[in-house]
Amino acid sequence: MNDRDYNSERRRFFRIGALSLASLFVLPKIRFLGEDPLAHAQAGKSTAQKLEPVKESDALAKSLNYVENAKAVKTGKRAADPQTKDQFCDNCMFYGSLDKEKGTCQIFQGKTVRAKGWCASWAKKPA
Ligand code: SF4
């Protein structure tokens, strides 16, 4: 190896090293450019906070026997089935909590349900 080859290899080594070092700082910023996962999640939650609540009188709610306050239910499908006693939206697998009072439900898309609500589609949240 002559001096010219040696210098060329040395320059190549430092160039690759500098690019590698720069990529450690630049790539993480490019990956999330315009899409900060935390900000995205907070924006989604903020948007969900503005959703309208499901009304018991809505057609889908009626068909699924949805109630806003399951503890107060004294008649109907829920009252008739003792197994439903501990079933609430906040322990249902379709529920996504927004705060301690309400959350989203995969069944009632685009609306919120009460944490202590219930409907006939209740399914146990996996542990
Ligand atoms: Fe509540 Fe679950 Fe029924 Fe949705 S599916 S309304 S979370 S009980």
mmCIF file of N, CA and C and ligand atoms in Angstrom:
data_model
loop_
_atom_site.group_PDB
_atom_site.id
_atom_site.type_symbol
_atom_site.label_atom_id
_atom_site.label_comp_id
_atom_site.label_asym_id
_atom_site.label_seq_id
_atom_site.Cartn_x
_atom_site.Cartn_y
_atom_site.Cartn_z
ATOM 1 N N MET A 1 0.849 -1.181 0.000
ATOM 2 C CA MET A 1 0.000 0.000 0.000
ATOM 3 C C MET A 1 0.893 1.241 0.000
ATOM 4 N N ASN A 2 0.712 2.130 -0.992
ATOM 5 C CA ASN A 2 1.512 3.352 -1.015
ATOM 6 C C ASN A 2 0.834 4.460 -0.223
ATOM 7 N N ASP A 3 1.505 5.617 -0.088
ATOM 8 C CA ASP A 3 0.972 6.727 0.718
ATOM 9 C C ASP A 3 -0.376 7.236 0.209
ATOM 10 N N ARG A 4 -0.493 7.243 -1.117
ATOM 11 C CA ARG A 4 -1.738 7.744 -1.714
ATOM 12 C C ARG A 4 -2.917 6.840 -1.347
ATOM 13 N N ASP A 5 -2.726 5.529 -1.446
ATOM 14 C CA ASP A 5 -3.785 4.585 -1.061
ATOM 15 C C ASP A 5 -4.099 4.700 0.433
ATOM 16 N N TYR A 6 -3.038 4.833 1.221
ATOM 17 C CA TYR A 6 -3.215 4.936 2.671
ATOM 18 C C TYR A 6 -4.051 6.161 3.029
ATOM 19 N N ASN A 7 -3.747 7.310 2.425
ATOM 20 C CA ASN A 7 -4.498 8.543 2.698
ATOM 21 C C ASN A 7 -5.937 8.433 2.224
ATOM 22 N N SER A 8 -6.106 7.812 1.087
ATOM 23 C CA SER A 8 -7.461 7.637 0.557
ATOM 24 C C SER A 8 -8.306 6.773 1.498
ATOM 25 N N GLU A 9 -7.709 5.681 1.981
ATOM 26 C CA GLU A 9 -8.413 4.801 2.932
ATOM 27 C C GLU A 9 -8.709 5.519 4.231
ATOM 28 N N ARG A 10 -7.751 6.318 4.667
ATOM 29 C CA ARG A 10 -7.929 7.054 5.920
ATOM 30 C C ARG A 10 -9.078 8.070 5.796
ATOM 31 N N ARG A 11 -9.107 8.784 4.659
ATOM 32 C CA ARG A 11 -10.193 9.755 4.437
ATOM 33 C C ARG A 11 -11.544 9.041 4.384
ATOM 34 N N ARG A 12 -11.579 7.896 3.744
ATOM 35 C CA ARG A 12 -12.811 7.112 3.628
ATOM 36 C C ARG A 12 -13.276 6.664 5.024
ATOM 37 N N PHE A 13 -12.322 6.224 5.827
ATOM 38 C CA PHE A 13 -12.631 5.780 7.184
ATOM 39 C C PHE A 13 -13.259 6.925 7.996
ATOM 40 N N PHE A 14 -12.637 8.116 7.909
ATOM 41 C CA PHE A 14 -13.170 9.250 8.684
ATOM 42 C C PHE A 14 -14.508 9.727 8.127
ATOM 43 N N ARG A 15 -14.706 9.665 6.824
ATOM 44 C CA ARG A 15 -15.960 10.089 6.209
ATOM 45 C C ARG A 15 -17.098 9.181 6.679
ATOM 46 N N ILE A 16 -16.855 7.886 6.636
ATOM 47 C CA ILE A 16 -17.883 6.928 7.076
ATOM 48 C C ILE A 16 -18.167 7.097 8.569
ATOM 49 N N GLY A 17 -17.108 7.313 9.338
ATOM 50 C CA GLY A 17 -17.279 7.522 10.780
ATOM 51 C C GLY A 17 -18.108 8.757 11.067
ATOM 52 N N ALA A 18 -17.824 9.849 10.353
ATOM 53 C CA ALA A 18 -18.562 11.097 10.571
ATOM 54 C C ALA A 18 -20.029 10.932 10.179
ATOM 55 N N LEU A 19 -20.285 10.243 9.057
ATOM 56 C CA LEU A 19 -21.666 10.016 8.624
ATOM 57 C C LEU A 19 -22.423 9.140 9.616
ATOM 58 N N SER A 20 -21.744 8.119 10.133
ATOM 59 C CA SER A 20 -22.386 7.243 11.110
ATOM 60 C C SER A 20 -22.744 8.003 12.366
ATOM 61 N N LEU A 21 -21.800 8.825 12.816
ATOM 62 C CA LEU A 21 -22.035 9.618 14.020
ATOM 63 C C LEU A 21 -23.189 10.598 13.801
ATOM 64 N N ALA A 22 -23.219 11.239 12.641
ATOM 65 C CA ALA A 22 -24.285 12.202 12.340
ATOM 66 C C ALA A 22 -25.639 11.499 12.280
ATOM 67 N N SER A 23 -25.652 10.282 11.756
ATOM 68 C CA SER A 23 -26.927 9.567 11.629
ATOM 69 C C SER A 23 -27.535 9.240 12.987
ATOM 70 N N LEU A 24 -26.689 9.072 13.997
ATOM 71 C CA LEU A 24 -27.205 8.811 15.341
ATOM 72 C C LEU A 24 -28.071 9.964 15.845
ATOM 73 N N PHE A 25 -27.742 11.179 15.438
ATOM 74 C CA PHE A 25 -28.491 12.347 15.894
ATOM 75 C C PHE A 25 -29.625 12.709 14.944
ATOM 76 N N VAL A 26 -29.429 12.475 13.665
ATOM 77 C CA VAL A 26 -30.403 12.931 12.671
ATOM 78 C C VAL A 26 -31.539 11.934 12.450
ATOM 79 N N LEU A 27 -31.241 10.658 12.354
ATOM 80 C CA LEU A 27 -32.278 9.670 12.023
ATOM 81 C C LEU A 27 -33.450 9.633 13.003
ATOM 82 N N PRO A 28 -33.217 9.669 14.305
ATOM 83 C CA PRO A 28 -34.377 9.647 15.199
ATOM 84 C C PRO A 28 -35.318 10.822 14.972
ATOM 85 N N LYS A 29 -34.773 11.974 14.584
ATOM 86 C CA LYS A 29 -35.628 13.132 14.337
ATOM 87 C C LYS A 29 -36.397 12.967 13.030
ATOM 88 N N ILE A 30 -35.797 12.400 12.025
ATOM 89 C CA ILE A 30 -36.470 12.190 10.742
ATOM 90 C C ILE A 30 -37.595 11.177 10.900
ATOM 91 N N ARG A 31 -37.354 10.153 11.682
ATOM 92 C CA ARG A 31 -38.345 9.087 11.858
ATOM 93 C C ARG A 31 -39.675 9.635 12.357
ATOM 94 N N PHE A 32 -39.637 10.585 13.291
ATOM 95 C CA PHE A 32 -40.870 11.092 13.871
ATOM 96 C C PHE A 32 -41.231 12.482 13.363
ATOM 97 N N LEU A 33 -40.569 12.893 12.281
ATOM 98 C CA LEU A 33 -40.840 14.214 11.733
ATOM 99 C C LEU A 33 -42.333 14.373 11.452
ATOM 100 N N GLY A 34 -42.954 15.324 12.091
ATOM 101 C CA GLY A 34 -44.377 15.572 11.861
ATOM 102 C C GLY A 34 -45.279 14.548 12.494
ATOM 103 N N GLU A 35 -44.731 13.581 13.187
ATOM 104 C CA GLU A 35 -45.575 12.556 13.796
ATOM 105 C C GLU A 35 -44.989 12.148 15.136
ATOM 106 N N ASP A 36 -45.055 13.038 16.081
ATOM 107 C CA ASP A 36 -44.614 12.738 17.434
ATOM 108 C C ASP A 36 -45.651 11.805 18.051
ATOM 109 N N PRO A 37 -45.286 10.552 18.375
ATOM 110 C CA PRO A 37 -46.273 9.588 18.851
ATOM 111 C C PRO A 37 -47.026 10.059 20.097
ATOM 112 N N LEU A 38 -46.332 10.733 20.992
ATOM 113 C CA LEU A 38 -46.999 11.207 22.209
ATOM 114 C C LEU A 38 -48.003 12.307 21.872
ATOM 115 N N ALA A 39 -47.589 13.240 21.030
ATOM 116 C CA ALA A 39 -48.498 14.318 20.632
ATOM 117 C C ALA A 39 -49.679 13.756 19.861
ATOM 118 N N HIS A 40 -49.416 12.747 19.035
ATOM 119 C CA HIS A 40 -50.473 12.117 18.252
ATOM 120 C C HIS A 40 -51.494 11.458 19.179
ATOM 121 N N ALA A 41 -51.005 10.748 20.187
ATOM 122 C CA ALA A 41 -51.899 10.076 21.139
ATOM 123 C C ALA A 41 -52.706 11.100 21.930
ATOM 124 N N GLN A 42 -52.040 12.193 22.339
ATOM 125 C CA GLN A 42 -52.747 13.223 23.101
ATOM 126 C C GLN A 42 -53.790 13.921 22.244
ATOM 127 N N ALA A 43 -53.468 14.129 20.975
ATOM 128 C CA ALA A 43 -54.425 14.765 20.069
ATOM 129 C C ALA A 43 -55.641 13.860 19.884
ATOM 130 N N GLY A 44 -55.408 12.554 19.773
ATOM 131 C CA GLY A 44 -56.507 11.596 19.634
ATOM 132 C C GLY A 44 -57.388 11.596 20.862
ATOM 133 N N LYS A 45 -56.772 11.658 22.023
ATOM 134 C CA LYS A 45 -57.533 11.663 23.270
ATOM 135 C C LYS A 45 -58.301 12.979 23.395
ATOM 136 N N SER A 46 -57.674 14.071 22.996
ATOM 137 C CA SER A 46 -58.328 15.371 23.054
ATOM 138 C C SER A 46 -59.535 15.405 22.119
ATOM 139 N N THR A 47 -59.377 14.830 20.936
ATOM 140 C CA THR A 47 -60.488 14.760 19.990
ATOM 141 C C THR A 47 -61.606 13.905 20.560
ATOM 142 N N ALA A 48 -61.246 12.776 21.175
ATOM 143 C CA ALA A 48 -62.244 11.876 21.748
ATOM 144 C C ALA A 48 -62.998 12.538 22.892
ATOM 145 N N GLN A 49 -62.322 13.444 23.624
ATOM 146 C CA GLN A 49 -62.991 14.151 24.730
ATOM 147 C C GLN A 49 -64.175 14.961 24.218
ATOM 148 N N LYS A 50 -64.125 15.373 22.956
ATOM 149 C CA LYS A 50 -65.181 16.217 22.406
ATOM 150 C C LYS A 50 -66.329 15.404 21.810
ATOM 151 N N LEU A 51 -66.237 14.096 21.823
ATOM 152 C CA LEU A 51 -67.284 13.265 21.228
ATOM 153 C C LEU A 51 -68.580 13.374 22.025
ATOM 154 N N GLU A 52 -69.682 13.198 21.336
ATOM 155 C CA GLU A 52 -70.998 13.203 21.972
ATOM 156 C C GLU A 52 -71.208 11.895 22.720
ATOM 157 N N PRO A 53 -71.913 11.939 23.843
ATOM 158 C CA PRO A 53 -72.204 10.688 24.546
ATOM 159 C C PRO A 53 -73.307 9.895 23.849
ATOM 160 N N VAL A 54 -73.245 8.605 23.981
ATOM 161 C CA VAL A 54 -74.324 7.747 23.472
ATOM 162 C C VAL A 54 -75.568 8.022 24.306
ATOM 163 N N LYS A 55 -76.708 8.134 23.648
ATOM 164 C CA LYS A 55 -77.971 8.299 24.377
ATOM 165 C C LYS A 55 -78.668 6.956 24.420
ATOM 166 N N GLU A 56 -79.307 6.686 25.529
ATOM 167 C CA GLU A 56 -80.036 5.423 25.658
ATOM 168 C C GLU A 56 -81.122 5.307 24.599
ATOM 169 N N SER A 57 -81.560 6.440 24.074
ATOM 170 C CA SER A 57 -82.623 6.440 23.062
ATOM 171 C C SER A 57 -82.105 6.202 21.642
ATOM 172 N N ASP A 58 -80.765 6.214 21.438
ATOM 173 C CA ASP A 58 -80.216 5.936 20.104
ATOM 174 C C ASP A 58 -80.606 4.518 19.682
ATOM 175 N N ALA A 59 -80.809 4.355 18.379
ATOM 176 C CA ALA A 59 -81.282 3.055 17.869
ATOM 177 C C ALA A 59 -80.349 1.901 18.256
ATOM 178 N N LEU A 60 -79.046 2.081 18.061
ATOM 179 C CA LEU A 60 -78.102 1.004 18.388
ATOM 180 C C LEU A 60 -78.080 0.757 19.899
ATOM 181 N N ALA A 61 -78.115 1.849 20.668
ATOM 182 C CA ALA A 61 -78.125 1.721 22.132
ATOM 183 C C ALA A 61 -79.353 0.941 22.591
ATOM 184 N N LYS A 62 -80.489 1.242 21.997
ATOM 185 C CA LYS A 62 -81.723 0.530 22.364
ATOM 186 C C LYS A 62 -81.607 -0.953 22.033
ATOM 187 N N SER A 63 -81.063 -1.236 20.845
ATOM 188 C CA SER A 63 -80.984 -2.640 20.423
ATOM 189 C C SER A 63 -80.008 -3.442 21.289
ATOM 190 N N LEU A 64 -79.051 -2.751 21.917
ATOM 191 C CA LEU A 64 -78.084 -3.454 22.775
ATOM 192 C C LEU A 64 -78.371 -3.241 24.264
ATOM 193 N N ASN A 65 -79.539 -2.666 24.556
ATOM 194 C CA ASN A 65 -79.946 -2.426 25.947
ATOM 195 C C ASN A 65 -78.933 -1.579 26.716
ATOM 196 N N TYR A 66 -78.299 -0.630 26.022
ATOM 197 C CA TYR A 66 -77.307 0.218 26.686
ATOM 198 C C TYR A 66 -77.959 1.062 27.776
ATOM 199 N N VAL A 67 -77.317 1.138 28.929
ATOM 200 C CA VAL A 67 -77.767 2.008 30.022
ATOM 201 C C VAL A 67 -76.576 2.839 30.501
ATOM 202 N N GLU A 68 -76.834 4.098 30.828
ATOM 203 C CA GLU A 68 -75.756 4.991 31.268
ATOM 204 C C GLU A 68 -75.295 4.696 32.689
ATOM 205 N N ASN A 69 -76.229 4.282 33.528
ATOM 206 C CA ASN A 69 -75.897 3.987 34.917
ATOM 207 C C ASN A 69 -76.382 2.578 35.241
ATOM 208 N N ALA A 70 -75.511 1.617 35.035
ATOM 209 C CA ALA A 70 -75.903 0.216 35.175
ATOM 210 C C ALA A 70 -76.324 -0.147 36.598
ATOM 211 N N LYS A 71 -75.777 0.540 37.588
ATOM 212 C CA LYS A 71 -76.129 0.225 38.985
ATOM 213 C C LYS A 71 -77.580 0.562 39.299
ATOM 214 N N ALA A 72 -78.114 1.529 38.589
ATOM 215 C CA ALA A 72 -79.478 1.978 38.858
ATOM 216 C C ALA A 72 -80.531 1.157 38.122
ATOM 217 N N VAL A 73 -80.098 0.234 37.281
ATOM 218 C CA VAL A 73 -81.045 -0.526 36.470
ATOM 219 C C VAL A 73 -81.797 -1.540 37.329
ATOM 220 N N LYS A 74 -83.103 -1.437 37.283
ATOM 221 C CA LYS A 74 -83.935 -2.348 38.086
ATOM 222 C C LYS A 74 -84.795 -3.261 37.208
ATOM 223 N N THR A 75 -84.844 -2.968 35.913
ATOM 224 C CA THR A 75 -85.643 -3.789 35.007
ATOM 225 C C THR A 75 -84.824 -4.084 33.747
ATOM 226 N N GLY A 76 -85.383 -4.921 32.911
ATOM 227 C CA GLY A 76 -84.751 -5.189 31.622
ATOM 228 C C GLY A 76 -83.752 -6.329 31.655
ATOM 229 N N LYS A 77 -83.032 -6.476 30.546
ATOM 230 C CA LYS A 77 -82.116 -7.601 30.353
ATOM 231 C C LYS A 77 -81.036 -7.662 31.437
ATOM 232 N N ARG A 78 -80.463 -6.519 31.783
ATOM 233 C CA ARG A 78 -79.407 -6.514 32.801
ATOM 234 C C ARG A 78 -79.939 -6.956 34.158
ATOM 235 N N ALA A 79 -81.071 -6.410 34.561
ATOM 236 C CA ALA A 79 -81.636 -6.741 35.872
ATOM 237 C C ALA A 79 -82.039 -8.215 35.941
ATOM 238 N N ALA A 80 -82.418 -8.777 34.802
ATOM 239 C CA ALA A 80 -82.891 -10.159 34.777
ATOM 240 C C ALA A 80 -81.740 -11.169 34.866
ATOM 241 N N ASP A 81 -80.535 -10.742 34.556
ATOM 242 C CA ASP A 81 -79.399 -11.669 34.533
ATOM 243 C C ASP A 81 -78.419 -11.345 35.664
ATOM 244 N N PRO A 82 -78.391 -12.155 36.723
ATOM 245 C CA PRO A 82 -77.507 -11.865 37.858
ATOM 246 C C PRO A 82 -76.019 -11.849 37.494
ATOM 247 N N GLN A 83 -75.640 -12.494 36.407
ATOM 248 C CA GLN A 83 -74.224 -12.506 35.996
ATOM 249 C C GLN A 83 -73.732 -11.132 35.548
ATOM 250 N N THR A 84 -74.662 -10.242 35.256
ATOM 251 C CA THR A 84 -74.274 -8.914 34.766
ATOM 252 C C THR A 84 -73.954 -7.944 35.908
ATOM 253 N N LYS A 85 -74.154 -8.382 37.125
ATOM 254 C CA LYS A 85 -74.015 -7.517 38.317
ATOM 255 C C LYS A 85 -72.678 -6.751 38.354
ATOM 256 N N ASP A 86 -71.596 -7.395 38.001
ATOM 257 C CA ASP A 86 -70.280 -6.740 38.051
ATOM 258 C C ASP A 86 -69.781 -6.287 36.683
ATOM 259 N N GLN A 87 -70.673 -6.257 35.717
ATOM 260 C CA GLN A 87 -70.283 -5.849 34.364
ATOM 261 C C GLN A 87 -70.560 -4.365 34.156
ATOM 262 N N PHE A 88 -69.519 -3.637 33.783
ATOM 263 C CA PHE A 88 -69.646 -2.202 33.497
ATOM 264 C C PHE A 88 -68.766 -1.894 32.287
ATOM 265 N N CYS A 89 -69.037 -0.776 31.659
ATOM 266 C CA CYS A 89 -68.221 -0.395 30.501
ATOM 267 C C CYS A 89 -66.725 -0.362 30.863
ATOM 268 N N ASP A 90 -66.398 0.139 32.061
ATOM 269 C CA ASP A 90 -64.977 0.283 32.380
ATOM 270 C C ASP A 90 -64.249 -1.039 32.650
ATOM 271 N N ASN A 91 -64.961 -2.146 32.647
ATOM 272 C CA ASN A 91 -64.252 -3.436 32.693
ATOM 273 C C ASN A 91 -64.609 -4.299 31.478
ATOM 274 N N CYS A 92 -65.047 -3.622 30.432
ATOM 275 C CA CYS A 92 -65.398 -4.309 29.171
ATOM 276 C C CYS A 92 -64.219 -4.204 28.199
ATOM 277 N N MET A 93 -64.007 -5.231 27.430
ATOM 278 C CA MET A 93 -62.869 -5.233 26.500
ATOM 279 C C MET A 93 -62.999 -4.207 25.369
ATOM 280 N N PHE A 94 -64.196 -3.704 25.150
ATOM 281 C CA PHE A 94 -64.397 -2.737 24.069
ATOM 282 C C PHE A 94 -64.210 -1.289 24.516
ATOM 283 N N TYR A 95 -63.942 -1.116 25.802
ATOM 284 C CA TYR A 95 -63.877 0.220 26.392
ATOM 285 C C TYR A 95 -62.467 0.794 26.345
ATOM 286 N N GLY A 96 -62.381 2.104 26.099
ATOM 287 C CA GLY A 96 -61.112 2.835 26.153
ATOM 288 C C GLY A 96 -61.311 4.069 27.015
ATOM 289 N N SER A 97 -60.724 4.093 28.191
ATOM 290 C CA SER A 97 -60.972 5.169 29.150
ATOM 291 C C SER A 97 -60.450 6.521 28.661
ATOM 292 N N LEU A 98 -61.284 7.548 28.800
ATOM 293 C CA LEU A 98 -60.859 8.928 28.535
ATOM 294 C C LEU A 98 -60.619 9.646 29.844
ATOM 295 N N ASP A 99 -61.473 9.387 30.807
ATOM 296 C CA ASP A 99 -61.299 9.870 32.178
ATOM 297 C C ASP A 99 -62.104 8.926 33.071
ATOM 298 N N LYS A 100 -62.246 9.275 34.354
ATOM 299 C CA LYS A 100 -62.906 8.312 35.242
ATOM 300 C C LYS A 100 -64.416 8.226 35.010
ATOM 301 N N GLU A 101 -64.970 9.171 34.263
ATOM 302 C CA GLU A 101 -66.415 9.190 34.008
ATOM 303 C C GLU A 101 -66.834 8.548 32.692
ATOM 304 N N LYS A 102 -65.969 8.629 31.698
ATOM 305 C CA LYS A 102 -66.379 8.182 30.360
ATOM 306 C C LYS A 102 -65.217 7.648 29.539
ATOM 307 N N GLY A 103 -65.592 7.005 28.415
ATOM 308 C CA GLY A 103 -64.576 6.486 27.515
ATOM 309 C C GLY A 103 -65.180 6.196 26.153
ATOM 310 N N THR A 104 -64.343 5.692 25.284
ATOM 311 C CA THR A 104 -64.826 5.310 23.960
ATOM 312 C C THR A 104 -65.211 3.845 23.987
ATOM 313 N N CYS A 105 -65.985 3.442 23.005
ATOM 314 C CA CYS A 105 -66.412 2.045 22.891
ATOM 315 C C CYS A 105 -66.298 1.647 21.426
ATOM 316 N N GLN A 106 -65.728 0.486 21.182
ATOM 317 C CA GLN A 106 -65.554 0.028 19.805
ATOM 318 C C GLN A 106 -66.890 -0.280 19.135
ATOM 319 N N ILE A 107 -67.915 -0.526 19.928
ATOM 320 C CA ILE A 107 -69.235 -0.816 19.364
ATOM 321 C C ILE A 107 -69.920 0.488 18.948
ATOM 322 N N PHE A 108 -69.822 1.503 19.812
ATOM 323 C CA PHE A 108 -70.444 2.802 19.538
ATOM 324 C C PHE A 108 -69.369 3.755 19.001
ATOM 325 N N GLN A 109 -68.951 3.541 17.799
ATOM 326 C CA GLN A 109 -67.890 4.338 17.177
ATOM 327 C C GLN A 109 -68.285 5.804 17.089
ATOM 328 N N GLY A 110 -67.339 6.694 17.440
ATOM 329 C CA GLY A 110 -67.570 8.125 17.311
ATOM 330 C C GLY A 110 -68.377 8.724 18.439
ATOM 331 N N LYS A 111 -68.627 7.962 19.496
ATOM 332 C CA LYS A 111 -69.375 8.470 20.653
ATOM 333 C C LYS A 111 -68.671 8.005 21.922
ATOM 334 N N THR A 112 -69.102 8.553 23.043
ATOM 335 C CA THR A 112 -68.553 8.096 24.319
ATOM 336 C C THR A 112 -69.632 7.349 25.096
ATOM 337 N N VAL A 113 -69.176 6.476 25.958
ATOM 338 C CA VAL A 113 -70.089 5.751 26.852
ATOM 339 C C VAL A 113 -69.668 6.062 28.285
ATOM 340 N N ARG A 114 -70.575 5.889 29.207
ATOM 341 C CA ARG A 114 -70.292 6.151 30.617
ATOM 342 C C ARG A 114 -69.477 4.995 31.194
ATOM 343 N N ALA A 115 -68.541 5.320 32.079
ATOM 344 C CA ALA A 115 -67.700 4.285 32.693
ATOM 345 C C ALA A 115 -68.538 3.238 33.422
ATOM 346 N N LYS A 116 -69.619 3.706 34.054
ATOM 347 C CA LYS A 116 -70.481 2.768 34.788
ATOM 348 C C LYS A 116 -71.729 2.420 33.982
ATOM 349 N N GLY A 117 -71.606 2.531 32.648
ATOM 350 C CA GLY A 117 -72.687 2.094 31.775
ATOM 351 C C GLY A 117 -72.561 0.606 31.492
ATOM 352 N N TRP A 118 -73.424 0.134 30.644
ATOM 353 C CA TRP A 118 -73.401 -1.301 30.291
ATOM 354 C C TRP A 118 -74.246 -1.500 29.041
ATOM 355 N N CYS A 119 -73.914 -2.523 28.265
ATOM 356 C CA CYS A 119 -74.795 -2.952 27.179
ATOM 357 C C CYS A 119 -74.654 -4.457 27.008
ATOM 358 N N ALA A 120 -75.541 -5.023 26.216
ATOM 359 C CA ALA A 120 -75.583 -6.478 26.044
ATOM 360 C C ALA A 120 -74.365 -7.037 25.317
ATOM 361 N N SER A 121 -73.537 -6.171 24.737
ATOM 362 C CA SER A 121 -72.315 -6.642 24.063
ATOM 363 C C SER A 121 -71.124 -6.732 25.004
ATOM 364 N N TRP A 122 -71.347 -6.494 26.284
ATOM 365 C CA TRP A 122 -70.244 -6.516 27.248
ATOM 366 C C TRP A 122 -69.445 -7.802 27.106
ATOM 367 N N ALA A 123 -68.129 -7.672 27.128
ATOM 368 C CA ALA A 123 -67.221 -8.829 27.107
ATOM 369 C C ALA A 123 -66.081 -8.539 28.059
ATOM 370 N N LYS A 124 -65.701 -9.527 28.823
ATOM 371 C CA LYS A 124 -64.673 -9.340 29.854
ATOM 372 C C LYS A 124 -63.363 -8.858 29.237
ATOM 373 N N LYS A 125 -62.818 -7.826 29.872
ATOM 374 C CA LYS A 125 -61.524 -7.287 29.448
ATOM 375 C C LYS A 125 -60.455 -8.311 29.817
ATOM 376 N N PRO A 126 -59.578 -8.665 28.893
ATOM 377 C CA PRO A 126 -58.518 -9.632 29.213
ATOM 378 C C PRO A 126 -57.613 -9.089 30.325
ATOM 379 N N ALA A 127 -57.199 -9.969 31.194
ATOM 380 C CA ALA A 127 -56.347 -9.552 32.331
ATOM 381 C C ALA A 127 -54.981 -9.116 31.876
HETATM 382 FE FE1 SF4 B 1 -69.985 -0.544 27.427
HETATM 383 FE FE2 SF4 B 1 -68.746 -2.697 26.467
HETATM 384 FE FE3 SF4 B 1 -71.264 -2.207 25.793
HETATM 385 FE FE4 SF4 B 1 -69.327 -0.690 24.846
HETATM 386 S S1 SF4 B 1 -69.611 -2.866 24.426
HETATM 387 S S2 SF4 B 1 -71.275 0.017 25.699
HETATM 388 S S3 SF4 B 1 -67.910 -0.607 26.570
HETATM 389 S S4 SF4 B 1 -70.506 -2.674 27.854
#
